[in-house]
Short mmCIF file of C-alpha atoms in Angstrom, two decimals:
data_model
loop_
_atom_site.label_atom_id
_atom_site.label_comp_id
_atom_site.label_asym_id
_atom_site.label_seq_id
_atom_site.Cartn_x
_atom_site.Cartn_y
_atom_site.Cartn_z
CA MET A 1 0.00 0.00 0.00
CA GLN A 2 1.36 3.41 -0.98
CA ILE A 3 0.56 6.51 1.07
CA ILE A 4 0.70 9.80 -0.80
CA THR A 5 0.09 13.07 1.01
CA LYS A 6 0.00 16.55 -0.43
CA GLU A 7 -0.89 19.96 0.86
CA VAL A 8 -3.75 21.66 -1.01
CA LYS A 9 -4.51 25.17 0.25
CA ASP A 10 -8.10 26.45 0.75
CA LYS A 11 -9.75 23.02 0.44
CA PRO A 12 -11.24 20.79 3.13
CA LEU A 13 -9.27 17.72 4.22
CA THR A 14 -9.93 15.08 1.54
CA VAL A 15 -8.90 11.40 1.59
CA THR A 16 -8.89 9.58 -1.76
CA ILE A 17 -8.52 5.80 -1.80
CA GLU A 18 -7.50 4.15 -5.05
CA TYR A 19 -7.77 0.37 -5.29
CA PRO A 20 -7.51 -2.22 -8.07
CA GLU A 21 -10.35 -4.24 -6.48
CA ARG A 22 -12.72 -3.46 -3.61
CA THR A 23 -11.77 -6.04 -0.95
CA GLU A 24 -12.57 -6.45 2.77
CA PHE A 25 -9.28 -4.70 3.51
CA VAL A 26 -10.40 -1.67 1.50
CA ASP A 27 -13.78 -1.66 3.27
CA GLY A 28 -12.00 -1.86 6.64
CA LEU A 29 -9.75 1.04 5.66
CA ILE A 30 -12.75 3.17 4.63
CA ARG A 31 -14.55 2.35 7.90
CA LYS A 32 -11.45 3.28 9.89
CA ILE A 33 -11.07 6.64 8.14
CA GLU A 34 -14.81 7.37 8.47
CA SER A 35 -14.70 6.54 12.18
CA LEU A 36 -11.92 9.13 12.69
CA ASP A 37 -14.40 11.79 11.65
CA ILE A 38 -17.17 10.66 14.04
CA SER A 39 -17.74 12.99 16.94
CA PHE A 40 -19.98 13.03 20.01
CA SER A 41 -21.87 15.93 21.53
CA ALA A 42 -21.11 15.83 25.22
CA ASP A 43 -21.91 17.91 28.26
CA ASP A 44 -19.18 18.98 30.66
CA ASN A 45 -20.95 20.64 33.62
CA GLY A 46 -23.23 22.66 31.31
CA ARG A 47 -20.53 23.35 28.72
CA GLN A 48 -21.25 21.70 25.34
CA LEU A 49 -18.31 20.10 23.58
CA LYS A 50 -17.48 17.78 20.70
CA LEU A 51 -15.48 14.63 21.33
CA LYS A 52 -13.73 12.70 18.58
CA LEU A 53 -14.24 8.93 18.56
CA ALA A 54 -10.49 8.46 19.11
CA GLU A 55 -10.83 10.28 22.46
CA VAL A 56 -13.56 7.92 23.68
CA TYR A 57 -12.52 4.88 25.74
CA TYR A 58 -15.96 3.57 26.68
CA ILE A 59 -19.56 4.60 27.15
CA GLU A 60 -21.59 3.55 30.14
CA ASN A 61 -25.34 3.55 30.68
CA VAL A 62 -26.08 4.49 34.29
CA GLU A 63 -29.78 4.65 35.14
CA ARG A 64 -30.70 5.45 31.52
CA LYS A 65 -28.12 8.24 31.31
CA LEU A 66 -25.11 7.82 29.03
CA PHE A 67 -21.65 8.77 30.21
CA VAL A 68 -18.63 8.84 27.96
CA TYR A 69 -15.22 8.07 29.46
CA GLY A 70 -11.98 9.41 28.00
CA ALA A 71 -8.48 8.52 29.17
CA LYS A 72 -9.09 10.40 32.45
CA GLU A 73 -12.24 12.52 32.10
CA VAL A 74 -15.98 11.70 32.11
CA TYR A 75 -18.75 13.57 30.27
CA ARG A 76 -22.51 13.22 29.98
CA LEU A 77 -23.48 12.21 26.43
CA ASN A 78 -26.28 14.01 24.58
CA ALA A 79 -27.72 10.95 22.81
CA GLY A 80 -29.98 7.96 23.40
CA ALA A 81 -28.63 4.40 23.55
CA ALA A 82 -30.53 3.27 20.42
CA GLU A 83 -29.37 6.30 18.39
CA LEU A 84 -25.81 5.68 19.51
CA GLU A 85 -25.74 2.04 18.45
CA GLU A 86 -27.24 2.84 15.06
CA ARG A 87 -24.78 5.68 14.39
CA PHE A 88 -21.64 3.83 15.43
CA LYS A 89 -22.38 0.29 14.30
CA ASP A 90 -19.52 0.27 11.76
CA SER A 91 -16.95 1.91 14.04
CA GLY A 92 -14.64 0.33 16.60
CA LEU A 93 -17.30 0.71 19.27
CA VAL A 94 -18.77 -2.54 20.51
CA ARG A 95 -21.15 -3.55 23.30
CA ILE A 96 -19.33 -5.59 25.96
CA SER A 97 -22.10 -5.83 28.57
CA ARG A 98 -25.69 -4.73 29.06
CA THR A 99 -24.53 -1.30 30.24
CA CYS A 100 -21.16 -0.72 28.56
CA ILE A 101 -19.92 0.03 25.03
CA MET A 102 -16.15 -0.10 24.53
CA ASN A 103 -13.91 1.50 21.90
CA THR A 104 -11.79 -1.41 20.62
CA ASP A 105 -9.17 1.05 19.34
CA HIS A 106 -8.11 1.46 23.00
CA LEU A 107 -8.28 -2.25 23.85
CA LYS A 108 -4.96 -3.58 25.11
CA GLU A 109 -5.94 -7.12 26.07
CA ILE A 110 -8.80 -9.47 26.96
CA ARG A 111 -8.18 -11.67 30.00
CA GLN A 112 -10.00 -14.61 31.49
CA LEU A 113 -9.93 -14.34 35.26
CA ARG A 114 -9.70 -17.28 37.66
CA ASN A 115 -13.44 -17.26 38.29
CA SER A 116 -13.83 -17.47 34.45
CA ARG A 117 -15.13 -13.90 34.20
CA LEU A 118 -13.75 -11.89 31.30
CA GLU A 119 -11.94 -8.60 31.65
CA ALA A 120 -10.95 -6.03 29.02
CA VAL A 121 -7.82 -4.01 29.77
CA LEU A 122 -7.66 -0.62 28.03
CA ASP A 123 -4.49 1.25 27.11
CA ASN A 124 -5.00 3.61 30.09
CA ASP A 125 -4.95 0.42 32.25
CA GLU A 126 -8.62 0.73 33.13
CA LYS A 127 -10.36 -2.65 33.42
CA LEU A 128 -13.90 -3.43 32.25
CA ILE A 129 -15.98 -6.56 32.79
CA VAL A 130 -16.93 -8.27 29.51
CA SER A 131 -20.00 -10.45 29.27
CA ARG A 132 -19.25 -13.76 27.50
CA LYS A 133 -22.33 -13.18 25.37
CA TYR A 134 -20.66 -10.20 23.66
CA LEU A 135 -17.23 -11.77 23.10
CA LYS A 136 -18.14 -12.81 19.56
CA ASP A 137 -19.15 -9.20 18.79
CA ILE A 138 -15.67 -8.00 19.83
CA LYS A 139 -14.17 -10.71 17.62
CA ARG A 140 -16.35 -9.53 14.72
CA VAL A 141 -14.92 -5.99 15.02
CA PHE A 142 -11.40 -7.37 14.61
CA LYS A 143 -12.47 -9.59 11.71
CA LYS A 144 -13.86 -6.54 9.91
CA GLY A 145 -10.39 -5.07 10.24
CA MET B 1 -15.02 -24.51 4.61
CA SER B 2 -15.02 -25.67 8.22
CA ILE B 3 -16.75 -28.74 9.67
CA LYS B 4 -18.54 -26.44 12.12
CA LYS B 5 -20.10 -24.42 9.28
CA LEU B 6 -21.07 -27.62 7.42
CA LEU B 7 -22.80 -28.99 10.53
CA LYS B 8 -24.52 -25.68 11.22
CA ASP B 9 -25.79 -25.37 7.63
CA SER B 10 -26.93 -29.04 7.70
CA LEU B 11 -28.92 -28.45 10.90
CA ILE B 12 -30.55 -25.31 9.49
CA LEU B 13 -31.40 -27.17 6.28
CA ALA B 14 -32.81 -30.14 8.26
CA ALA B 15 -35.00 -27.75 10.30
CA LEU B 16 -36.25 -26.11 7.09
CA MET B 17 -36.97 -29.52 5.50
CA ILE B 18 -38.93 -30.61 8.57
CA LEU B 19 -40.91 -27.35 8.52
CA VAL B 20 -41.71 -27.62 4.79
CA VAL B 21 -42.63 -31.33 4.92
CA PHE B 22 -44.83 -30.83 7.96
CA ALA B 23 -46.40 -27.65 6.54
CA VAL B 24 -47.44 -29.62 3.44
CA SER B 25 -48.73 -32.46 5.65
CA VAL B 26 -50.82 -29.99 7.70
CA ILE B 27 -52.42 -28.70 4.47
CA TRP B 28 -53.19 -32.25 3.27
CA SER B 29 -54.18 -34.04 6.43
CA GLY B 30 -54.44 -31.52 9.28
CA VAL B 31 -52.51 -31.64 12.57
CA THR B 32 -51.63 -35.29 13.21
CA GLU B 33 -49.91 -36.66 16.35
CA GLU B 34 -46.41 -36.41 14.74
CA ILE B 35 -46.98 -32.86 13.50
CA GLY B 36 -48.26 -31.87 16.94
CA LEU B 37 -45.05 -33.21 18.49
CA VAL B 38 -42.86 -31.17 16.11
CA ILE B 39 -44.87 -28.00 16.83
CA ARG B 40 -44.56 -28.61 20.61
CA LEU B 41 -40.78 -29.14 20.19
CA PHE B 42 -40.47 -25.86 18.27
CA ILE B 43 -42.39 -24.02 21.01
CA LEU B 44 -40.14 -25.58 23.69
CA ALA B 45 -37.00 -24.69 21.70
CA PHE B 46 -38.23 -21.09 21.43
CA MET B 47 -38.92 -20.89 25.19
CA ILE B 48 -35.49 -22.37 26.06
CA THR B 49 -33.72 -19.94 23.68
CA LEU B 50 -35.65 -17.02 25.17
CA ALA B 51 -34.79 -18.10 28.76
CA ASN B 52 -31.12 -18.56 27.79
CA THR B 53 -30.97 -15.10 26.17
CA LEU B 54 -32.65 -13.40 29.15
CA LEU B 55 -30.32 -15.13 31.63
CA ASP B 56 -27.27 -14.07 29.55
CA GLU B 57 -28.54 -10.50 29.39
CA TYR B 58 -29.53 -9.97 33.02
CA CYS B 59 -27.31 -12.31 35.10
CA SER B 60 -23.65 -11.43 35.42
CA LEU B 61 -22.30 -14.68 36.89
CA THR B 62 -19.16 -16.75 36.58
CA MET B 63 -19.22 -19.33 33.80
CA ILE B 64 -19.83 -22.28 36.17
CA MET B 65 -22.55 -20.45 38.15
CA SER B 66 -24.17 -19.35 34.91
CA TYR B 67 -24.32 -23.01 33.78
CA VAL B 68 -25.73 -24.13 37.15
CA VAL B 69 -28.46 -21.45 37.10
CA LYS B 70 -29.30 -22.24 33.48
CA TYR B 71 -29.37 -25.98 34.22
CA PHE B 72 -31.99 -25.60 36.94
CA ALA B 73 -34.00 -22.92 35.09
CA ILE B 74 -34.13 -24.87 31.83
CA SER B 75 -34.78 -28.20 33.59
CA ALA B 76 -37.73 -26.57 35.38
CA LEU B 77 -38.99 -25.20 32.06
CA VAL B 78 -38.70 -28.59 30.33
CA LEU B 79 -40.34 -30.29 33.33
CA LEU B 80 -43.27 -27.88 33.39
CA TYR B 81 -43.72 -27.95 29.63
CA GLY B 82 -43.35 -31.76 29.59
CA PHE B 83 -46.16 -32.15 32.14
CA ILE B 84 -48.42 -29.74 30.20
CA ALA B 85 -47.64 -31.51 26.90
CA GLY B 86 -48.14 -34.92 28.55
CA TRP B 87 -44.58 -36.13 27.91
CA PHE B 88 -43.86 -37.10 31.52
CA PHE B 89 -45.62 -39.26 34.06
CA ALA B 90 -45.21 -38.84 37.80
CA SER B 91 -42.83 -41.81 37.78
CA ASN B 92 -40.36 -40.58 35.14
CA PHE B 93 -40.34 -36.77 35.47
CA TRP B 94 -36.69 -36.89 36.65
CA MET B 95 -35.74 -37.80 33.07
CA ALA B 96 -36.00 -34.05 32.28
CA PHE B 97 -32.98 -33.39 34.53
CA ILE B 98 -31.00 -36.11 32.73
CA TYR B 99 -31.87 -34.85 29.23
CA VAL B 100 -30.95 -31.26 30.10
CA GLY B 101 -27.87 -32.43 32.06
CA VAL B 102 -26.47 -34.35 29.07
CA VAL B 103 -26.87 -31.27 26.83
CA PHE B 104 -25.12 -29.06 29.41
CA ILE B 105 -22.28 -31.54 29.98
CA LEU B 106 -21.62 -31.50 26.23
CA ALA B 107 -22.05 -27.73 25.89
CA TYR B 108 -19.78 -26.62 28.77
CA PRO B 109 -16.39 -27.79 27.38
CA ILE B 110 -17.35 -26.61 23.87
CA ASP B 111 -18.25 -23.17 25.26
CA SER B 112 -15.05 -22.97 27.36
CA PHE B 113 -12.93 -23.91 24.34
CA ARG B 114 -14.72 -21.36 22.11
CA VAL B 115 -14.19 -18.55 24.68
CA LYS B 116 -10.50 -19.42 24.96
CA LYS B 117 -10.09 -19.43 21.17
CA ASP B 118 -11.95 -16.11 20.79
CA ILE B 119 -9.73 -14.47 23.43
CA GLU B 120 -6.61 -15.80 21.69
CA TYR B 121 -7.85 -14.47 18.35
CA ILE B 122 -8.64 -10.99 19.72
CA ASN B 123 -5.32 -10.71 21.59
CA THR B 124 -3.39 -11.84 18.50
CA GLN B 125 -5.16 -9.18 16.43
CA ILE B 126 -4.32 -6.52 19.03
CA ALA B 127 -0.67 -7.62 19.05
CA GLY B 128 -0.63 -7.45 15.23
CA ARG B 129 -2.12 -3.97 15.35
CA LYS B 130 0.70 -2.80 17.64
CA THR B 131 3.47 -4.18 15.41
CA SER B 132 2.01 -3.01 12.06
#
């Protein structure tokens, strides 16, 4: 794969992908680039802000309210759970339990604990409990590339 | 083409064949004893799948505890349904626990192996992502 970059003044950032044949790899690449442009509207103590998907580690549903967790900070998310899943179904976000959606781009490792529970370790060393039921969904994200 | 996919596709095809053959039989000769049994089995399969899904969704237990809870819940469901459908007599109701037990004994190692393989696959992909 060749990567060509060039500066073009007074034009929005444009990514062009040229391929001899549209393969799963190409689809994965397109999804990855599209996901970089996804942003969330969040609330930080009354202050509205936009968060890029890359900044999101996981999203938690606490008593029907959605909270988005970054490397260190937490914000209230301005979206419903159903809307969220629909909008980010092709990104690296994946449900890992009934109340938690994880960004697999920040996943460092999946571990099986002694009591056979599953644990996801993120690159900020935060640990999340993974329900076995959703393990195949995490695997699917990695298969998509 | 994996053996697992072949078996899965064969089972789906067998279920479809049974449904089509019995649907035609219902049109020609109404609900006979055999057709009634297949319909009751489909209803039981649906109820077991629903119970399994709900337990997975709402109970966060260890793998062994999850299997124990499911074993008793599904045995109770089969027992109750079996009595309503007239499959069990007072003398042989305990057979439900054996039927369900055999299925669970077979399913547990398969499930454990699958989880282990999935974890290995995910961790390998993460390692590959770091090096690429």
